[in-house]
CSV table of N, CA and C in Angstrom, one decimal:
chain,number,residue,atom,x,y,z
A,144,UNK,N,16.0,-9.3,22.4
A,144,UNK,CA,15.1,-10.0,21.6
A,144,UNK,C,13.7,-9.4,21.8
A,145,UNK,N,13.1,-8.9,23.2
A,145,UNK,CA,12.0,-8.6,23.7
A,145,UNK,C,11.4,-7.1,22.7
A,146,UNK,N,12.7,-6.4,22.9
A,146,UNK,CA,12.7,-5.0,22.2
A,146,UNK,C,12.4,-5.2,20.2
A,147,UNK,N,13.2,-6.2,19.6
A,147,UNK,CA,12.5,-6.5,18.4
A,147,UNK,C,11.3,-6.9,18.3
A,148,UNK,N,11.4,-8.0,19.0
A,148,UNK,CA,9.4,-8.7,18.7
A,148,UNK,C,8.4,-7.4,19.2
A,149,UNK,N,8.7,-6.4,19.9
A,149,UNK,CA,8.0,-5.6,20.3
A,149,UNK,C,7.6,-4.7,19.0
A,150,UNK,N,8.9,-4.5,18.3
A,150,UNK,CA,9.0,-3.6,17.3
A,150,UNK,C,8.4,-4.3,15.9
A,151,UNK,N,8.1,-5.8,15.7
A,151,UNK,CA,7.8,-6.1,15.0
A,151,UNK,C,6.5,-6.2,14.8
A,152,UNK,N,6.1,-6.4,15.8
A,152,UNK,CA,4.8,-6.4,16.1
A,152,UNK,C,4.1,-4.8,15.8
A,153,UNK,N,4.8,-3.8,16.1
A,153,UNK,CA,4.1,-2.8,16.1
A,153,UNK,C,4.2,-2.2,14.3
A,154,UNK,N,5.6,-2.8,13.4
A,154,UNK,CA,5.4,-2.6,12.2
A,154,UNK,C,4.3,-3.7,11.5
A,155,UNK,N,3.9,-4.7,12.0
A,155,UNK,CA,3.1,-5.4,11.3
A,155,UNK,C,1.5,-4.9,11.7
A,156,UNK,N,0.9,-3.6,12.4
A,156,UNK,CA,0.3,-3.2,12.6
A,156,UNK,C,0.0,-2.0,11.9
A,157,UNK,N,0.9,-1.4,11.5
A,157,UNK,CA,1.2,-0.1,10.9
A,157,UNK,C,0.3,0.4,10.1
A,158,UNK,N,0.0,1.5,9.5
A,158,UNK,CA,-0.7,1.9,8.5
A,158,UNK,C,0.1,3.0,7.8
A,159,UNK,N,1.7,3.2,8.0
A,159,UNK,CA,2.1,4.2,7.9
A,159,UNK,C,2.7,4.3,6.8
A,160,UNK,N,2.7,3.1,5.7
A,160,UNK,CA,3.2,3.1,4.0
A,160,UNK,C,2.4,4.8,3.9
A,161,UNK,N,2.7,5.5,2.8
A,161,UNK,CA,2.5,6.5,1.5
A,161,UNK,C,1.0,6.1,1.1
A,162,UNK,N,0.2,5.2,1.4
A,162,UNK,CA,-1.0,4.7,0.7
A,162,UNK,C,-1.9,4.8,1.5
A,163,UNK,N,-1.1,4.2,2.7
A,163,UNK,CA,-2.1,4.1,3.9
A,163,UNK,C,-2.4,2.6,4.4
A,164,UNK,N,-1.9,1.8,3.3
A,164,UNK,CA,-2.1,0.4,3.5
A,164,UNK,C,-1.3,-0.2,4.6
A,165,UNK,N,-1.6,-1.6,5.2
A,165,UNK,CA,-0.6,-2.1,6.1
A,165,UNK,C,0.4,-2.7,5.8
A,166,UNK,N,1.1,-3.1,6.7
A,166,UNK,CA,2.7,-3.6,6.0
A,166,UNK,C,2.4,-5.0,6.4
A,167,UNK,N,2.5,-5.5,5.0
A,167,UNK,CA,2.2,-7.0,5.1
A,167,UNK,C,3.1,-8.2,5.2
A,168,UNK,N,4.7,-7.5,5.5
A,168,UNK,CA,5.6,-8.3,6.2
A,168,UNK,C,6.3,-7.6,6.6
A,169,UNK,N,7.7,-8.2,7.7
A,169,UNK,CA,8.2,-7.4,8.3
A,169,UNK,C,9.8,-8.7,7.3
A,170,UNK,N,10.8,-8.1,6.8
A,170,UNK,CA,12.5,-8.8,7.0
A,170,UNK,C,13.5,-8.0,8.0
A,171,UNK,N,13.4,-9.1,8.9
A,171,UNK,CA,14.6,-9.1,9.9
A,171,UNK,C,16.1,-9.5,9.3
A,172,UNK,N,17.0,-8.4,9.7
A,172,UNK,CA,18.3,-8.9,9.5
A,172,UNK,C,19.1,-8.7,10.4
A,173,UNK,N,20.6,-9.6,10.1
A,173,UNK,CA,21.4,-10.0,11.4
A,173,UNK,C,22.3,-8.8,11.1
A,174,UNK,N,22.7,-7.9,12.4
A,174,UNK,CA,23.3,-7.0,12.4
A,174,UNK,C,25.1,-7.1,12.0
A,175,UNK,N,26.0,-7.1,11.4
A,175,UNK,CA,26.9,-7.3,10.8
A,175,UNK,C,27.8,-6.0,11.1
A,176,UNK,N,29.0,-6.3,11.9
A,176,UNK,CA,29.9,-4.9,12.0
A,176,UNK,C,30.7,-5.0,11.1
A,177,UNK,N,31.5,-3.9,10.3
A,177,UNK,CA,32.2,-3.4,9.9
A,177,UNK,C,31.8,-2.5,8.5
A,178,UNK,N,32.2,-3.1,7.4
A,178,UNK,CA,32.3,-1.8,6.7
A,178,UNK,C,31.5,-2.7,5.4
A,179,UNK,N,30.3,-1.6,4.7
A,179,UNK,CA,29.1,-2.1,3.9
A,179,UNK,C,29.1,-1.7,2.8
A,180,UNK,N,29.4,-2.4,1.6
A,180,UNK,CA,29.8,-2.2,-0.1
A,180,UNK,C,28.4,-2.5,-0.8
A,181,UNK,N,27.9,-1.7,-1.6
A,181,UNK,CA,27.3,-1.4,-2.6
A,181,UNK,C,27.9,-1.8,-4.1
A,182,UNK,N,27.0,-2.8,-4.6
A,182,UNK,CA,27.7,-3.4,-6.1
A,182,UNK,C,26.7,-3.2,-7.2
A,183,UNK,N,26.1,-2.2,-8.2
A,183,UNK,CA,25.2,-2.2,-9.0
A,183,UNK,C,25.7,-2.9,-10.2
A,184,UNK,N,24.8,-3.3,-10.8
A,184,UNK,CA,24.9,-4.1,-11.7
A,184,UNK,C,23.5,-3.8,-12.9
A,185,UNK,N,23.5,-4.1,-14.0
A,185,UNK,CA,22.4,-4.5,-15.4
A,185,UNK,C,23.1,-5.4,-15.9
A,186,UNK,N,21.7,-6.5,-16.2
A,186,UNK,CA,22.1,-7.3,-16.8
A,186,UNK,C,21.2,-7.8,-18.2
A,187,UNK,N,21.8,-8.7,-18.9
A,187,UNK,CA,20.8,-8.6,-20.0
A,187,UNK,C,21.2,-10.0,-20.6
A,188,UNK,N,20.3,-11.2,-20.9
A,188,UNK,CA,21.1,-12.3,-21.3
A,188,UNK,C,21.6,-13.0,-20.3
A,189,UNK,N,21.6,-12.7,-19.4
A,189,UNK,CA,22.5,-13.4,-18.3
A,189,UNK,C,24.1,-13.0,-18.0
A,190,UNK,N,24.1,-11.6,-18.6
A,190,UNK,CA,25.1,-11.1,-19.2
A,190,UNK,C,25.2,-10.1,-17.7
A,191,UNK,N,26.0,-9.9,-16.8
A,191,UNK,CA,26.3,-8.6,-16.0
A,191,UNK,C,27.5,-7.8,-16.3
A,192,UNK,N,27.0,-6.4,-16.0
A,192,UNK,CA,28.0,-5.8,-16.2
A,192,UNK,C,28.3,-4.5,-15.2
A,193,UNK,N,28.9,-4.9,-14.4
A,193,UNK,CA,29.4,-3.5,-13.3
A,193,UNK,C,29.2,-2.5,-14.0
A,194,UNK,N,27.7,-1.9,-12.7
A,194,UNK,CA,28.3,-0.1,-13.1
A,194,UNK,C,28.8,1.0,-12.1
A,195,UNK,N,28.7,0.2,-10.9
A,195,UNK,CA,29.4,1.0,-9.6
A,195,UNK,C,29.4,0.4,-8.5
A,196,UNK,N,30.5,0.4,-7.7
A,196,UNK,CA,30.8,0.0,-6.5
A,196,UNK,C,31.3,0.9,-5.9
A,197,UNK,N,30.3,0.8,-4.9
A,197,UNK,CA,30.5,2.1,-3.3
A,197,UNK,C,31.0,1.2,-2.0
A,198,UNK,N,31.5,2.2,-1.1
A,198,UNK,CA,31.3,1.6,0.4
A,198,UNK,C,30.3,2.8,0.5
A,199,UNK,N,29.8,2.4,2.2
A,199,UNK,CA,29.1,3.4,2.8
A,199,UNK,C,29.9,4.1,3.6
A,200,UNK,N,29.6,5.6,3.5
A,200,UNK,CA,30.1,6.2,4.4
A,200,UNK,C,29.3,6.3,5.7
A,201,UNK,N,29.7,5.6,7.1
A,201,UNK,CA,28.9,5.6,7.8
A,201,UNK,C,29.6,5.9,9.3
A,202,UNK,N,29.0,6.9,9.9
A,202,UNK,CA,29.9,7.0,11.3
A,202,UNK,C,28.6,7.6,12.5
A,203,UNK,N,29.5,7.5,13.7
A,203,UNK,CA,28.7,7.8,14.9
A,203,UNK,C,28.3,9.3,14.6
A,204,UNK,N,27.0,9.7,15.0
A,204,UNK,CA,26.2,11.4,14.6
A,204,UNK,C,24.9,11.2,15.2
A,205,UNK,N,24.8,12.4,16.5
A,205,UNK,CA,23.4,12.4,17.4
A,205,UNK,C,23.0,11.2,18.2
A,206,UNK,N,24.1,11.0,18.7
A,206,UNK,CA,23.6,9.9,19.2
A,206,UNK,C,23.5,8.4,19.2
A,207,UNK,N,23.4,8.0,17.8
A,207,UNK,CA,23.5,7.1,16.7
A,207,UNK,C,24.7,6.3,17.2
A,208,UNK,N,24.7,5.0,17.0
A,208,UNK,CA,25.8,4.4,16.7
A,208,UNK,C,26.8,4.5,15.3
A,209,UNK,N,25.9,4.8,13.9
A,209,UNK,CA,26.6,5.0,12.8
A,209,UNK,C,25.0,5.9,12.2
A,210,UNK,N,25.6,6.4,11.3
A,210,UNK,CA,24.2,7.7,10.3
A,210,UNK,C,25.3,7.5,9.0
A,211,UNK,N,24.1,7.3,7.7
A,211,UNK,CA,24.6,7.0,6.7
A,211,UNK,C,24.9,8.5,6.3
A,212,UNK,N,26.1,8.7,5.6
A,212,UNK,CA,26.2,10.1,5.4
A,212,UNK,C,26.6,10.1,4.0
A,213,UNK,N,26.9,9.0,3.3
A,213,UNK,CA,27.0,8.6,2.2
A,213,UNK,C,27.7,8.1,1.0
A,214,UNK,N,28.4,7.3,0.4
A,214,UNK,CA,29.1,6.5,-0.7
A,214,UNK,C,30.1,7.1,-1.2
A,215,UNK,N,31.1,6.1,-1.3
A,215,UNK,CA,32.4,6.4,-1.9
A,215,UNK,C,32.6,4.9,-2.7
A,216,UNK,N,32.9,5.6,-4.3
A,216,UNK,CA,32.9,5.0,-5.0
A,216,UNK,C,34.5,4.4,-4.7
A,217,UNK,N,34.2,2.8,-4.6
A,217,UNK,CA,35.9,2.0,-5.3
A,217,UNK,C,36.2,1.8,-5.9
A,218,UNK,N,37.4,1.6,-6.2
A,218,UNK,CA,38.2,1.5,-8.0
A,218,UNK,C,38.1,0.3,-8.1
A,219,UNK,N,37.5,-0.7,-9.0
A,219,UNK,CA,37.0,-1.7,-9.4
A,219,UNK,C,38.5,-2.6,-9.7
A,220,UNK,N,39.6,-2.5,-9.6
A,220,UNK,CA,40.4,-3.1,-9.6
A,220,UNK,C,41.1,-3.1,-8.0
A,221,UNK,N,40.2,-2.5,-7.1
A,221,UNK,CA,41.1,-2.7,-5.4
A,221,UNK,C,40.7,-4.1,-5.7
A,222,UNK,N,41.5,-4.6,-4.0
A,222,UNK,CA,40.9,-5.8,-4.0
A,222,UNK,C,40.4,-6.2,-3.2
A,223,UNK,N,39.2,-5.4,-2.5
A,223,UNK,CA,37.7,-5.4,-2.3
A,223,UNK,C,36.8,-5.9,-3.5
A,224,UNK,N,37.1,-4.9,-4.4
A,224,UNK,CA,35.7,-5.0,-5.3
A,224,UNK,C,36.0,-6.4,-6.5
A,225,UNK,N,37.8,-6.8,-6.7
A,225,UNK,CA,37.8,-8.0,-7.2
A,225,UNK,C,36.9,-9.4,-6.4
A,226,UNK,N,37.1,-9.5,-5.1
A,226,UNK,CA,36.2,-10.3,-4.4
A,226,UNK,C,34.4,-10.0,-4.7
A,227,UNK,N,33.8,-9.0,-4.5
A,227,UNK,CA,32.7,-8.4,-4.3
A,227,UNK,C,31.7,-8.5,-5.5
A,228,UNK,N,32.6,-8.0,-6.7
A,228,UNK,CA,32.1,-8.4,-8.1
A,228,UNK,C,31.9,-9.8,-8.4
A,229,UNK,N,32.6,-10.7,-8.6
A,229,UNK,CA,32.2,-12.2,-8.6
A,229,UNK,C,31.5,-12.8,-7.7
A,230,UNK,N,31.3,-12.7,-6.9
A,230,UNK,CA,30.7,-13.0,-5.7
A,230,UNK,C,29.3,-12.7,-6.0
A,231,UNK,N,29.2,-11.3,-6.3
A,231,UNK,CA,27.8,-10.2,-6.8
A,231,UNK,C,27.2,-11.4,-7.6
A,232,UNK,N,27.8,-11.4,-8.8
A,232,UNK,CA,27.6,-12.1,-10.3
A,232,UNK,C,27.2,-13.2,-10.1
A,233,UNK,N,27.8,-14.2,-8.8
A,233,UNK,CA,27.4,-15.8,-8.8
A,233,UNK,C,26.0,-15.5,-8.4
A,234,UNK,N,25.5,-14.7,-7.2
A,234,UNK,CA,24.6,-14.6,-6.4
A,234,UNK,C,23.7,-14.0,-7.4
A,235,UNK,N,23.7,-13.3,-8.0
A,235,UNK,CA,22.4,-13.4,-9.3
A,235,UNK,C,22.1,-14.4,-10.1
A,236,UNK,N,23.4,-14.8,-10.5
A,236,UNK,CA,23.2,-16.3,-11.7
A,236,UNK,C,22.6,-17.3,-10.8
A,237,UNK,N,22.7,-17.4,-9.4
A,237,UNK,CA,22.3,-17.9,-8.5
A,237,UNK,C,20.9,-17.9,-8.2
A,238,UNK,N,20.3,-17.0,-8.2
A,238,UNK,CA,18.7,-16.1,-8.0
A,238,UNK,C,18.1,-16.2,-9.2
A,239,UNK,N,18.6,-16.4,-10.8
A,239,UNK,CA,18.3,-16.6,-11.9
A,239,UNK,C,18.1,-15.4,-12.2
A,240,UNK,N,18.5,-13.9,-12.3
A,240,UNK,CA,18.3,-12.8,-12.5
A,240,UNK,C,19.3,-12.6,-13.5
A,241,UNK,N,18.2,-12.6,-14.9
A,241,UNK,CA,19.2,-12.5,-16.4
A,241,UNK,C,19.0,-11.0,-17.0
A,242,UNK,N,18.2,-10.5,-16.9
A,242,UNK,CA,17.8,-9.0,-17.5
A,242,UNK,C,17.5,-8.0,-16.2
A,243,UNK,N,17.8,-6.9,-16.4
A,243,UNK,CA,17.4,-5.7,-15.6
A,243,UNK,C,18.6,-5.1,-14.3
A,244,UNK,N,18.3,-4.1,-14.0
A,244,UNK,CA,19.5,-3.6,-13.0
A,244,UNK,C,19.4,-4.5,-12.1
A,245,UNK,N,20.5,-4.4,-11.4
A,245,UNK,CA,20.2,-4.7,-9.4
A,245,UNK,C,21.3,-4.3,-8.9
A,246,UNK,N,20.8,-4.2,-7.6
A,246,UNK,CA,21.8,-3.4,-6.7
A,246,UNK,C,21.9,-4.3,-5.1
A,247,UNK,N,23.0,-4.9,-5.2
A,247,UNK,CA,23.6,-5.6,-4.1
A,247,UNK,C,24.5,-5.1,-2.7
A,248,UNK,N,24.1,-5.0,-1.7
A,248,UNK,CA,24.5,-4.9,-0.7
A,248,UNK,C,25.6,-5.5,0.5
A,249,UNK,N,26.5,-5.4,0.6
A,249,UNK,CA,27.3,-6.7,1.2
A,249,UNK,C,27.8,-6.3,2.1
């Protein structure tokens, strides 16, 4: 815990954005093991419509515990992405997001 608040503290100091400006928040997340799916979506109307679903390709490299090396698309009919996709869909209809891409993480 010592080593994040240290770390947070030092990103909420930063001046290291592309602009130069400071970073005016920090989001912490809970670390989650196993395996991390990618769900894009556009929507329009309230209308979604899948346009790709990845895993990540992610494994131990340099040291690292995992290094993203990068996406492999799933066939929209496994049954990963039958769960993943509805799930995606509620969580927008959820968020009120009727128009424009998004790209969900899980």
């Amino acid at each position: 815990f010592d080593e994040a608040k240290e770390h947070f503290h030092l990103l909420m100091k930063s001046t290291s954005r592309d602009n130069g400006s400071a970073c005016p928040s920090v989001l912490c997340q809970e670390f989650l093991r196993g395996k991390e799916y990618v769900i894009d979506h556009v929507s329009r109307d309230g209308i979604h419509k899948t346009m790709m679903v990845w895993v990540y390709d992610k494994r131990p490299a340099n040291g690292a515990a995992f290094v993203y090396f990068g996406c492999v698309p799933i066939d929209s009919q496994s049954p990963e992405a039958k769960l993943l996709i509805p799930y995606t869909r509620a969580v927008l209809d959820a968020l009120g997001l009727k128009n424009g891409p998004s790209h969900a993480e899980v």
